[in-house]
Structures are given as C-alpha cells and as structure tokens.
JSON list of C-alpha atoms in Angstrom, two decimals:
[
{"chain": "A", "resi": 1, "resn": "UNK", "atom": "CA", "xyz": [-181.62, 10.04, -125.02]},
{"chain": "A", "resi": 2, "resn": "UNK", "atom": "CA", "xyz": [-177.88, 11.54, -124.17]},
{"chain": "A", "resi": 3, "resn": "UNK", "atom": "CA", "xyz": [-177.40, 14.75, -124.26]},
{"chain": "A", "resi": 4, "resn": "UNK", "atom": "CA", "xyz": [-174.61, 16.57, -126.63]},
{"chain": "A", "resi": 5, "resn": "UNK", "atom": "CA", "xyz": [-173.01, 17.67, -123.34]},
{"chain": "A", "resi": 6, "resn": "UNK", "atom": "CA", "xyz": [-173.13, 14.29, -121.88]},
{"chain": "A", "resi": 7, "resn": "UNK", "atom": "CA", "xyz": [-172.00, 12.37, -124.99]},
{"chain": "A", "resi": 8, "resn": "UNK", "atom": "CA", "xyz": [-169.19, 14.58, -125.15]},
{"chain": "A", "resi": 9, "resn": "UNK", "atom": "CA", "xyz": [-168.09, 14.28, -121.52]},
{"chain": "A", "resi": 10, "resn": "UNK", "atom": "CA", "xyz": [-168.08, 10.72, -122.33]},
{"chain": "A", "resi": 11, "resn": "UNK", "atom": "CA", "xyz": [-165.74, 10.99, -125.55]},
{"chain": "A", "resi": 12, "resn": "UNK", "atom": "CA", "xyz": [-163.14, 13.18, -123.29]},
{"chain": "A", "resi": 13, "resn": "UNK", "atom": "CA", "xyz": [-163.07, 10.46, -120.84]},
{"chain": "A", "resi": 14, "resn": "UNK", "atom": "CA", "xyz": [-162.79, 7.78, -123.21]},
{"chain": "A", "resi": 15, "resn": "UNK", "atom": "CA", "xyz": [-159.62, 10.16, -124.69]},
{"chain": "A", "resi": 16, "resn": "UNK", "atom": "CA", "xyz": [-158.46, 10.74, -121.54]},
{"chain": "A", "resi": 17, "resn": "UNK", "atom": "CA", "xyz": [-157.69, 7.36, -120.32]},
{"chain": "A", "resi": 18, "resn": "UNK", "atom": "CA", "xyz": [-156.18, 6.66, -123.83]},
{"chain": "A", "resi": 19, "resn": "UNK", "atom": "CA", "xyz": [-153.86, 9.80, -124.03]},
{"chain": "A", "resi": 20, "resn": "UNK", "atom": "CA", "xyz": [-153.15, 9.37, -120.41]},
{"chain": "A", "resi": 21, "resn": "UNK", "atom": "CA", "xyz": [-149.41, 10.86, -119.36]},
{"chain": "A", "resi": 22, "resn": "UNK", "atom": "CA", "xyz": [-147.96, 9.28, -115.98]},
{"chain": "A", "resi": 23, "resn": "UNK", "atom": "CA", "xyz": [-145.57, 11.94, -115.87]},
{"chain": "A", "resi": 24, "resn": "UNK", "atom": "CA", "xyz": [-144.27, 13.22, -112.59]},
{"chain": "A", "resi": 25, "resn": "UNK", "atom": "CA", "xyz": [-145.30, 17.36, -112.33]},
{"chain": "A", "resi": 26, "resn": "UNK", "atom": "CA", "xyz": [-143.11, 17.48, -108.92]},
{"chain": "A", "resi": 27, "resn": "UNK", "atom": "CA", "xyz": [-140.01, 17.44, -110.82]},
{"chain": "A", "resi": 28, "resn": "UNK", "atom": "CA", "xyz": [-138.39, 20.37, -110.61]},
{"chain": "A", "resi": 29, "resn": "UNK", "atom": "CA", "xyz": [-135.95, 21.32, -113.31]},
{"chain": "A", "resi": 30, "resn": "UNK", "atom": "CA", "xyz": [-133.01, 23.51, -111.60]},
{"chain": "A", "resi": 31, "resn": "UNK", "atom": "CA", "xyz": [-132.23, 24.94, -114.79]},
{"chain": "A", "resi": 32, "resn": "UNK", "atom": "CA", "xyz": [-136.03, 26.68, -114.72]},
{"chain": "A", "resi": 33, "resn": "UNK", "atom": "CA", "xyz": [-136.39, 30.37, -114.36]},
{"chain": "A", "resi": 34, "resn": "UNK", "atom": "CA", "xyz": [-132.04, 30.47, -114.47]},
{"chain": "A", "resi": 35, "resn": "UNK", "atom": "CA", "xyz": [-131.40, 31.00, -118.15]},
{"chain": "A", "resi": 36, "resn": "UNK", "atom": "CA", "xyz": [-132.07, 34.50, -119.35]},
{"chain": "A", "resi": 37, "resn": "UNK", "atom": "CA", "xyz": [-131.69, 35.49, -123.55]},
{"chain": "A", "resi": 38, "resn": "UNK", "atom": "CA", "xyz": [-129.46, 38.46, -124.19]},
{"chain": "A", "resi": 39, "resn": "UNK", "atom": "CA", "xyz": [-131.30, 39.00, -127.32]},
{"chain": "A", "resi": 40, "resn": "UNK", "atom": "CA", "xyz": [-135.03, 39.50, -126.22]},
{"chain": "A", "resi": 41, "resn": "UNK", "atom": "CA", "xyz": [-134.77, 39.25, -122.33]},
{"chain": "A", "resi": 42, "resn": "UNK", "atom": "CA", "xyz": [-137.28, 35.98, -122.23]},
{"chain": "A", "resi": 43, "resn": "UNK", "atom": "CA", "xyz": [-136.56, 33.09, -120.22]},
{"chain": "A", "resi": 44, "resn": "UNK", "atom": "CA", "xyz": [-135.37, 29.88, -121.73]},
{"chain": "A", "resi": 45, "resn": "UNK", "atom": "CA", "xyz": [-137.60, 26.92, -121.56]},
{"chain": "A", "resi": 46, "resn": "UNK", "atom": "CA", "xyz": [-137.17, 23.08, -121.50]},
{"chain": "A", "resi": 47, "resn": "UNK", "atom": "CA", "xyz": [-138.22, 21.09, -124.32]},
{"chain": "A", "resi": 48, "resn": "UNK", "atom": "CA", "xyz": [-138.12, 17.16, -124.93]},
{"chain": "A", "resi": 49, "resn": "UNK", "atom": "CA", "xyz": [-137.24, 16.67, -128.72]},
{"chain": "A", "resi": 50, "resn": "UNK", "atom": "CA", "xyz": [-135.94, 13.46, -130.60]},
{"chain": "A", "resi": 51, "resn": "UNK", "atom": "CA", "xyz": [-132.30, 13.90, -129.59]},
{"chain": "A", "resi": 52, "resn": "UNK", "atom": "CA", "xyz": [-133.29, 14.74, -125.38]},
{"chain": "A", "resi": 53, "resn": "UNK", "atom": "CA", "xyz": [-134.01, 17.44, -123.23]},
{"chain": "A", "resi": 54, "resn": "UNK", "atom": "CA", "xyz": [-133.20, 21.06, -124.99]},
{"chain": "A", "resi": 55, "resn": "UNK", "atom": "CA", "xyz": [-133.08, 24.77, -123.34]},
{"chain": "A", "resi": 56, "resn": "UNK", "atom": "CA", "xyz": [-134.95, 27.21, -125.47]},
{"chain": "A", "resi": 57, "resn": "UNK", "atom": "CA", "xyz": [-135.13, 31.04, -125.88]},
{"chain": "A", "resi": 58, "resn": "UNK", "atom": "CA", "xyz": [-139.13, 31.33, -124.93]},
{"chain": "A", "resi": 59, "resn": "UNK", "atom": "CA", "xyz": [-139.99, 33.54, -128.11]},
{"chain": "A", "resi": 60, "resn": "UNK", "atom": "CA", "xyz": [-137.64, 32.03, -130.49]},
{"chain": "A", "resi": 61, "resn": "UNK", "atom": "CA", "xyz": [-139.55, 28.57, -129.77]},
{"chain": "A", "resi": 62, "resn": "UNK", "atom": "CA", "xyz": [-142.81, 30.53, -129.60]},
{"chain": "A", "resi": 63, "resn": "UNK", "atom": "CA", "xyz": [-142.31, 32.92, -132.49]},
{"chain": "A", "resi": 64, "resn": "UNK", "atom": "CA", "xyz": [-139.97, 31.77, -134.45]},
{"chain": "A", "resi": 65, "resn": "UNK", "atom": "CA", "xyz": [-136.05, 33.33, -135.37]},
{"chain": "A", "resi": 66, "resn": "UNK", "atom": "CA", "xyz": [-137.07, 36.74, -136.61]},
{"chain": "A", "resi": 67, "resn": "UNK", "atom": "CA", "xyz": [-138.31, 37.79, -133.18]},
{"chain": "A", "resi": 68, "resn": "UNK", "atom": "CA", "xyz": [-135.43, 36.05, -131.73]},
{"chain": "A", "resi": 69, "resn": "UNK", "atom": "CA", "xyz": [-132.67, 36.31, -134.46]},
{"chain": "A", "resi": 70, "resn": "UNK", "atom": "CA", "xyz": [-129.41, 35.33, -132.24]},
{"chain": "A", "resi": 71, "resn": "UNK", "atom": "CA", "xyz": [-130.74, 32.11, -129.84]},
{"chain": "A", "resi": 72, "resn": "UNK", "atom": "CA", "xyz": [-129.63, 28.77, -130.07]},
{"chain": "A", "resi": 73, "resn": "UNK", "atom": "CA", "xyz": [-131.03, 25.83, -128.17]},
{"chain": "A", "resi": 74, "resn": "UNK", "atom": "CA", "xyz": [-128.52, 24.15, -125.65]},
{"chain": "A", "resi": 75, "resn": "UNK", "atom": "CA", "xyz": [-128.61, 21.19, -125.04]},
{"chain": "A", "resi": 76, "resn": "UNK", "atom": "CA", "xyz": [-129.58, 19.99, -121.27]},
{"chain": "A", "resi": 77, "resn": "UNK", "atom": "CA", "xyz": [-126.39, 17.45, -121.00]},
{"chain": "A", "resi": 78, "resn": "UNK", "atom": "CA", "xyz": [-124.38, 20.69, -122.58]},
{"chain": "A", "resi": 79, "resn": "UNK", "atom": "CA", "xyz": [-125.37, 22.72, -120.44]},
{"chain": "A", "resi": 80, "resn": "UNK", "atom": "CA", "xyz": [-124.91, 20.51, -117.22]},
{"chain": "A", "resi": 81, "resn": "UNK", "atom": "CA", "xyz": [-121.42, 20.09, -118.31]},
{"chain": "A", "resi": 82, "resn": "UNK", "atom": "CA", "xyz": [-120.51, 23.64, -118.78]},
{"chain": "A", "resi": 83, "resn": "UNK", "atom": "CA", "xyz": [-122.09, 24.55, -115.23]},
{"chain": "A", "resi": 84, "resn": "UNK", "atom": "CA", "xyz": [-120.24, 21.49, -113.57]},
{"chain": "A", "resi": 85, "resn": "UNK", "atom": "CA", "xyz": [-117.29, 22.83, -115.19]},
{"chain": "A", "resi": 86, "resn": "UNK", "atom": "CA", "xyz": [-118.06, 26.44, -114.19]},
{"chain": "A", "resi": 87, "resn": "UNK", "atom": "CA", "xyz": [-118.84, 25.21, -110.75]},
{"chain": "A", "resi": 88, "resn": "UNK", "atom": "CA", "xyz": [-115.45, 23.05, -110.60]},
{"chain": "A", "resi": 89, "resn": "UNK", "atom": "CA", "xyz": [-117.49, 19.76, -110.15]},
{"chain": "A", "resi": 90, "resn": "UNK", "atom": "CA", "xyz": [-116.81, 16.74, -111.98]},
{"chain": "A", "resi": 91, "resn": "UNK", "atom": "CA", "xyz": [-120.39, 16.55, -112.60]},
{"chain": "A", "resi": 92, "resn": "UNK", "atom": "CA", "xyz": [-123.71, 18.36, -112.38]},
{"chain": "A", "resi": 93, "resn": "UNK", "atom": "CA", "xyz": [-124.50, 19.11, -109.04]},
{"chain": "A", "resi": 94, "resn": "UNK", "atom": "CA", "xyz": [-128.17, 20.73, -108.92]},
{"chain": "A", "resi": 95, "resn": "UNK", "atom": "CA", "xyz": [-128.14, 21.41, -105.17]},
{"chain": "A", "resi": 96, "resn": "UNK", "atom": "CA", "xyz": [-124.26, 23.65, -105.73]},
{"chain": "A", "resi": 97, "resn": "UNK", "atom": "CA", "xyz": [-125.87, 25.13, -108.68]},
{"chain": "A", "resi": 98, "resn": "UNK", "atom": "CA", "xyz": [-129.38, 26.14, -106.71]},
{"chain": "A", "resi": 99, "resn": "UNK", "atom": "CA", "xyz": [-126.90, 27.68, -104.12]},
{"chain": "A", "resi": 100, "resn": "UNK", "atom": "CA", "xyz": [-124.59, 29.17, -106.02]},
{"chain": "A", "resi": 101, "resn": "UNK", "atom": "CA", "xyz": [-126.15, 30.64, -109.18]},
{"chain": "A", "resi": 102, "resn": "UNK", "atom": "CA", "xyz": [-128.40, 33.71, -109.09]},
{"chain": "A", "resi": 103, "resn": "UNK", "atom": "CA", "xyz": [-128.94, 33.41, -113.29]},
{"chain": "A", "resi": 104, "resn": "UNK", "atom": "CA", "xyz": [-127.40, 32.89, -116.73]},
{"chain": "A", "resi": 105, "resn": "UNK", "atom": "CA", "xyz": [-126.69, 34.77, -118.97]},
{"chain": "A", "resi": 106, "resn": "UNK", "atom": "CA", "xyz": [-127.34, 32.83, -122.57]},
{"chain": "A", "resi": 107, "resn": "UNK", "atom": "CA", "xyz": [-125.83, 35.56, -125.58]},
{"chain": "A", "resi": 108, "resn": "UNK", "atom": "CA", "xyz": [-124.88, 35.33, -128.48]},
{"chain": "A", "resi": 109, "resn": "UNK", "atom": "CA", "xyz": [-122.19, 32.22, -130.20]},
{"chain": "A", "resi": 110, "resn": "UNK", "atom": "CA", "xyz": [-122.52, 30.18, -127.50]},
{"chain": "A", "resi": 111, "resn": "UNK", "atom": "CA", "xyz": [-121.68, 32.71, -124.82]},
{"chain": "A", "resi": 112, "resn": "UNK", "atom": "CA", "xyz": [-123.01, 31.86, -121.01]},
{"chain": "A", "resi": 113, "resn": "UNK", "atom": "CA", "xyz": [-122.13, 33.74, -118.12]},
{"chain": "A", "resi": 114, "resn": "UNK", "atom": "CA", "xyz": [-123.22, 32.79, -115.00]},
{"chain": "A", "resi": 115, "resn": "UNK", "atom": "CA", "xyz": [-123.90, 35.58, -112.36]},
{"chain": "A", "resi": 116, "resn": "UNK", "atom": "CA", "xyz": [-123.26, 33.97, -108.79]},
{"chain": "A", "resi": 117, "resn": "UNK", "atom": "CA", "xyz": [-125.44, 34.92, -106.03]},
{"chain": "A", "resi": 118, "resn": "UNK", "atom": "CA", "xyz": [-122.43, 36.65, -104.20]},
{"chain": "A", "resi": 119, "resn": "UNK", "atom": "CA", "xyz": [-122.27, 38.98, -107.14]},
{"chain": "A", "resi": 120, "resn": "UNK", "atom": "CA", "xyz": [-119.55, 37.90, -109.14]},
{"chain": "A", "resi": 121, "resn": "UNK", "atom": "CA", "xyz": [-119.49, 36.49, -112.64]},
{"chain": "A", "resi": 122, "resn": "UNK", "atom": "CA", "xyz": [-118.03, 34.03, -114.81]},
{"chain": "A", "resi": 123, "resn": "UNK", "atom": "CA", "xyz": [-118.31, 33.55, -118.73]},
{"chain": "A", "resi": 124, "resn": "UNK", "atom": "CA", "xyz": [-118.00, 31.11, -120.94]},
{"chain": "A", "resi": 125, "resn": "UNK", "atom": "CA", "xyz": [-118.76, 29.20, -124.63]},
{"chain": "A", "resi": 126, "resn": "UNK", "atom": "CA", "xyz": [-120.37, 25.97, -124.93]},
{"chain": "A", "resi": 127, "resn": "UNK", "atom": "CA", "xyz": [-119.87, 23.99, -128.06]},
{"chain": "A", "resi": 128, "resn": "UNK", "atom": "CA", "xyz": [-122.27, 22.42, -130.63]},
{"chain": "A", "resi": 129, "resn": "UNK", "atom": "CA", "xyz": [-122.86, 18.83, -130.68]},
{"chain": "A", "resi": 130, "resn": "UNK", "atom": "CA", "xyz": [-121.19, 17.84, -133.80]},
{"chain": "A", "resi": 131, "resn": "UNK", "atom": "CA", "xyz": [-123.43, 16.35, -136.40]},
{"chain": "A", "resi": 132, "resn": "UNK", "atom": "CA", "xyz": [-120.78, 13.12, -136.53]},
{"chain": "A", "resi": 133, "resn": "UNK", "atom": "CA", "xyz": [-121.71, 12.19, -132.86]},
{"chain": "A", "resi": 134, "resn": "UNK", "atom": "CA", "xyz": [-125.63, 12.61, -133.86]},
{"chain": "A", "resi": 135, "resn": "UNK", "atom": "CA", "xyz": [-125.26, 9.44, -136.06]},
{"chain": "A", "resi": 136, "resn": "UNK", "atom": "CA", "xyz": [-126.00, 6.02, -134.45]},
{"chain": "A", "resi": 137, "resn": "UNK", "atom": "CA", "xyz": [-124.80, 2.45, -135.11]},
{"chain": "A", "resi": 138, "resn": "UNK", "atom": "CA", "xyz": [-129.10, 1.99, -136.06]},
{"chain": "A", "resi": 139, "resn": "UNK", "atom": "CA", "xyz": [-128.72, 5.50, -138.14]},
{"chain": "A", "resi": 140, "resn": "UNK", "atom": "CA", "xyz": [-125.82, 4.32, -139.86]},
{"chain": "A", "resi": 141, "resn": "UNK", "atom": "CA", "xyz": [-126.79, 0.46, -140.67]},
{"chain": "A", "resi": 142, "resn": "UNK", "atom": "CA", "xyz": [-130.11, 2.32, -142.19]},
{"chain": "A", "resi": 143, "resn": "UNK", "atom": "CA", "xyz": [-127.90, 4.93, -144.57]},
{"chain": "A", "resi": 144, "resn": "UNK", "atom": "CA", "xyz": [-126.19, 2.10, -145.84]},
{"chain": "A", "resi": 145, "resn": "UNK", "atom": "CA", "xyz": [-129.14, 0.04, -146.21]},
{"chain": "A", "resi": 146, "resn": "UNK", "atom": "CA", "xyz": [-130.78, 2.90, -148.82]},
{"chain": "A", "resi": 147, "resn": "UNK", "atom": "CA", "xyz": [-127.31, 3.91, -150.35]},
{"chain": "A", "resi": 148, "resn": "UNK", "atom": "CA", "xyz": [-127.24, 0.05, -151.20]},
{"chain": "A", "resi": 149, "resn": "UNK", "atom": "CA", "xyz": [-130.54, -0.15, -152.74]},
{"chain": "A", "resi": 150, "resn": "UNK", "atom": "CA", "xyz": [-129.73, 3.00, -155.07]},
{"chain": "A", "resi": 151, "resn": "UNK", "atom": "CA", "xyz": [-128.09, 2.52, -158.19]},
{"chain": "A", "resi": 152, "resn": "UNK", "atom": "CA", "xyz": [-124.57, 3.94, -158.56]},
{"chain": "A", "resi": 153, "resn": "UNK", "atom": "CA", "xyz": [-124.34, 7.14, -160.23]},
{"chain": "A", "resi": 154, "resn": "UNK", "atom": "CA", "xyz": [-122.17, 7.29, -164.01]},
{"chain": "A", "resi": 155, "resn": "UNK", "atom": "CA", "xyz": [-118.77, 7.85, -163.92]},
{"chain": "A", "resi": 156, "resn": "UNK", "atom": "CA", "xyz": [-116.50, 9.25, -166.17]},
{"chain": "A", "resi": 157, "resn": "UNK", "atom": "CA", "xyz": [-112.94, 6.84, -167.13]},
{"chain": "A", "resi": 158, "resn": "UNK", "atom": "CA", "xyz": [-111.21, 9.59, -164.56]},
{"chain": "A", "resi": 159, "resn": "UNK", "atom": "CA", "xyz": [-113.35, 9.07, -161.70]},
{"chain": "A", "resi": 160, "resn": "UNK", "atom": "CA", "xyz": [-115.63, 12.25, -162.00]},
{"chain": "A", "resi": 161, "resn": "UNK", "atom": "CA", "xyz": [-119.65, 11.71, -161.67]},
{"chain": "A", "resi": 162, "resn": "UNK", "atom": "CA", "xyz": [-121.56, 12.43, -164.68]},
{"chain": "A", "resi": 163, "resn": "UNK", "atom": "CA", "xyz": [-123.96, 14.98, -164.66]},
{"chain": "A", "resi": 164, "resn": "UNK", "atom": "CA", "xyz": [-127.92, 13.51, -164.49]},
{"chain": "A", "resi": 165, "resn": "UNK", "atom": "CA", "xyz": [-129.60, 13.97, -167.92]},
{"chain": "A", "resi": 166, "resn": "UNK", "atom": "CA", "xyz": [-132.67, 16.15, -167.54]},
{"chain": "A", "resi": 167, "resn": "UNK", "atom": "CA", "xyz": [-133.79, 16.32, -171.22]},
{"chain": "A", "resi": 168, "resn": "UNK", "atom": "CA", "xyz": [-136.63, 14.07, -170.79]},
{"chain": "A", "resi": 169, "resn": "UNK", "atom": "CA", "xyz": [-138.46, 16.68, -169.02]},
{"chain": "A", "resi": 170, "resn": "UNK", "atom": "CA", "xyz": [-142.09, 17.30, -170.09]},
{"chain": "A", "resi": 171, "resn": "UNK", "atom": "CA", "xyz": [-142.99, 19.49, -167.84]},
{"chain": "A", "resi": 172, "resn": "UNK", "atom": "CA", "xyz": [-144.56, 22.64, -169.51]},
{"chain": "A", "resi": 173, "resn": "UNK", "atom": "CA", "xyz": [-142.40, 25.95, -170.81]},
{"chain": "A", "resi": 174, "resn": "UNK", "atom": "CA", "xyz": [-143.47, 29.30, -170.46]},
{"chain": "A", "resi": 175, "resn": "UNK", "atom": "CA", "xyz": [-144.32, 31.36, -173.18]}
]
C-alpha cells in the first residue's frame, strides 16, 4: 500500500502539471527596487491586475490603507510615460532610465520626483486614468445589454423619476 507521504507527492505533481506557469523569471522589471513611498519608506511593487501591470506601495498592498494612508497605485504605462517624459524621450527607454535614475520618489497626489544618479532632481504629477477611458466597446455593448433588459423607471408628466415604493416591506420592526 502507498504511503500518506507518497500519495501526497503524487497529488502535488498531478497539481503541478495542471497549475503549471510558463512564465519567464529572467525578466527584469527596471522599475524594481526604483520607486520609494514617501509615506512609509517601503518599496513599490509590481502587480498584474484586470486592467495591466500596476506599481504598488509594498504595505499598502500588504496591509491595507491605514498603514499606508496616502499611496496610490500607478499604473506601469503611466508611469513609463511620465519617466519618458522626464527623461525627454518620446518613449520609455529602460536602458536611459537604468543609467540615469538613482530612485523615485512616489508622495503624495500624484507627486514623483526622480533623483538622477548625478545628484540632481526633477518632480513631477502623473494623472489618473479617467474612469471614461476604462470603458470598452465589449464593456459598453454589455451596459446596454442589462439597461435594456430593465424596466424603465416611473416618471412624473415633467420628466422627474418617481421615487420606488417601499411599503411592501415585511421585513420585521423593532420594538
């Protein structure tokens, strides 16, 4: 008969094969080990989420915003455009930036400022994707589809949306 341990090795390889990730680990990320929070002194991490690659105060993603009150994620195409533009490329150039950049400084409202390995220093705001550019042709063709299927809300003759009724509550009342 198998043995716990052996039945279990077989179950991880099983998994492994299954869960296998064919990602490359020599990529190296230039941005890694640069970007420096203001607000707790941790380094900022990449993270893959559903809308790309993000930058991420280390203890805000790891403890959450009351360690880390001030951080915002940036995201990686953000960022690569501010540094081109810091840089005075047209676009991101990781072997300038290696060169060039000692660190960054990531603050407060969007404030970076990049401290160049000769010493000197630049700052400067990035901006926030705005939520209107976060909505696809796919996102918006499903909206509509569920707005469609909804019925309409009540009007009034002047155009104003009636208030829902909420009378037929039967929820319990406390005493």
């Amino acid at each position: 008969p198998m043995s716990e341990y052996e039945k279990a090795q077989t179950v991880r390889q099983a998994r492994s094969q299954t869960h296998f990730h064919d990602a490359d680990r020599t990529v190296i990320y230039p941005f890694r080990s640069k970007l420096l929070c203001m607000d707790c002194g941790k380094r900022y991490r990449r993270k893959t989420v559903t809308r790309g690659p993000i930058w991420i105060c280390a203890t805000y993603n790891t403890r959450g915003k009351e360690y880390c009150p001030t951080s915002k994620a940036i995201p990686e195409d953000t960022l690569m455009a501010v540094t081109a533009g810091v840089l005075g490329t047209d676009t991101f150039d990781a072997t300038v930036f290696l060169d060039r950049v000692d660190h960054i400084k990531v603050g407060s409202e969007n404030q970076l400022t990049y401290i160049f390995k000769d010493g000197s220093s630049v700052s400067t705001t990035w901006q926030d994707r705005s939520r209107r550019d976060s909505w696809t042709e796919e996102k918006r063709k499903s909206a509509r589809k569920i707005a469609l299927q909804q019925e309409p809300p009540e009007r009034y003759s002047d155009g104003r949306f009636k208030k829902k009724d909420n009378s037929t509550y039967q929820g319990r009342l406390q005493a």
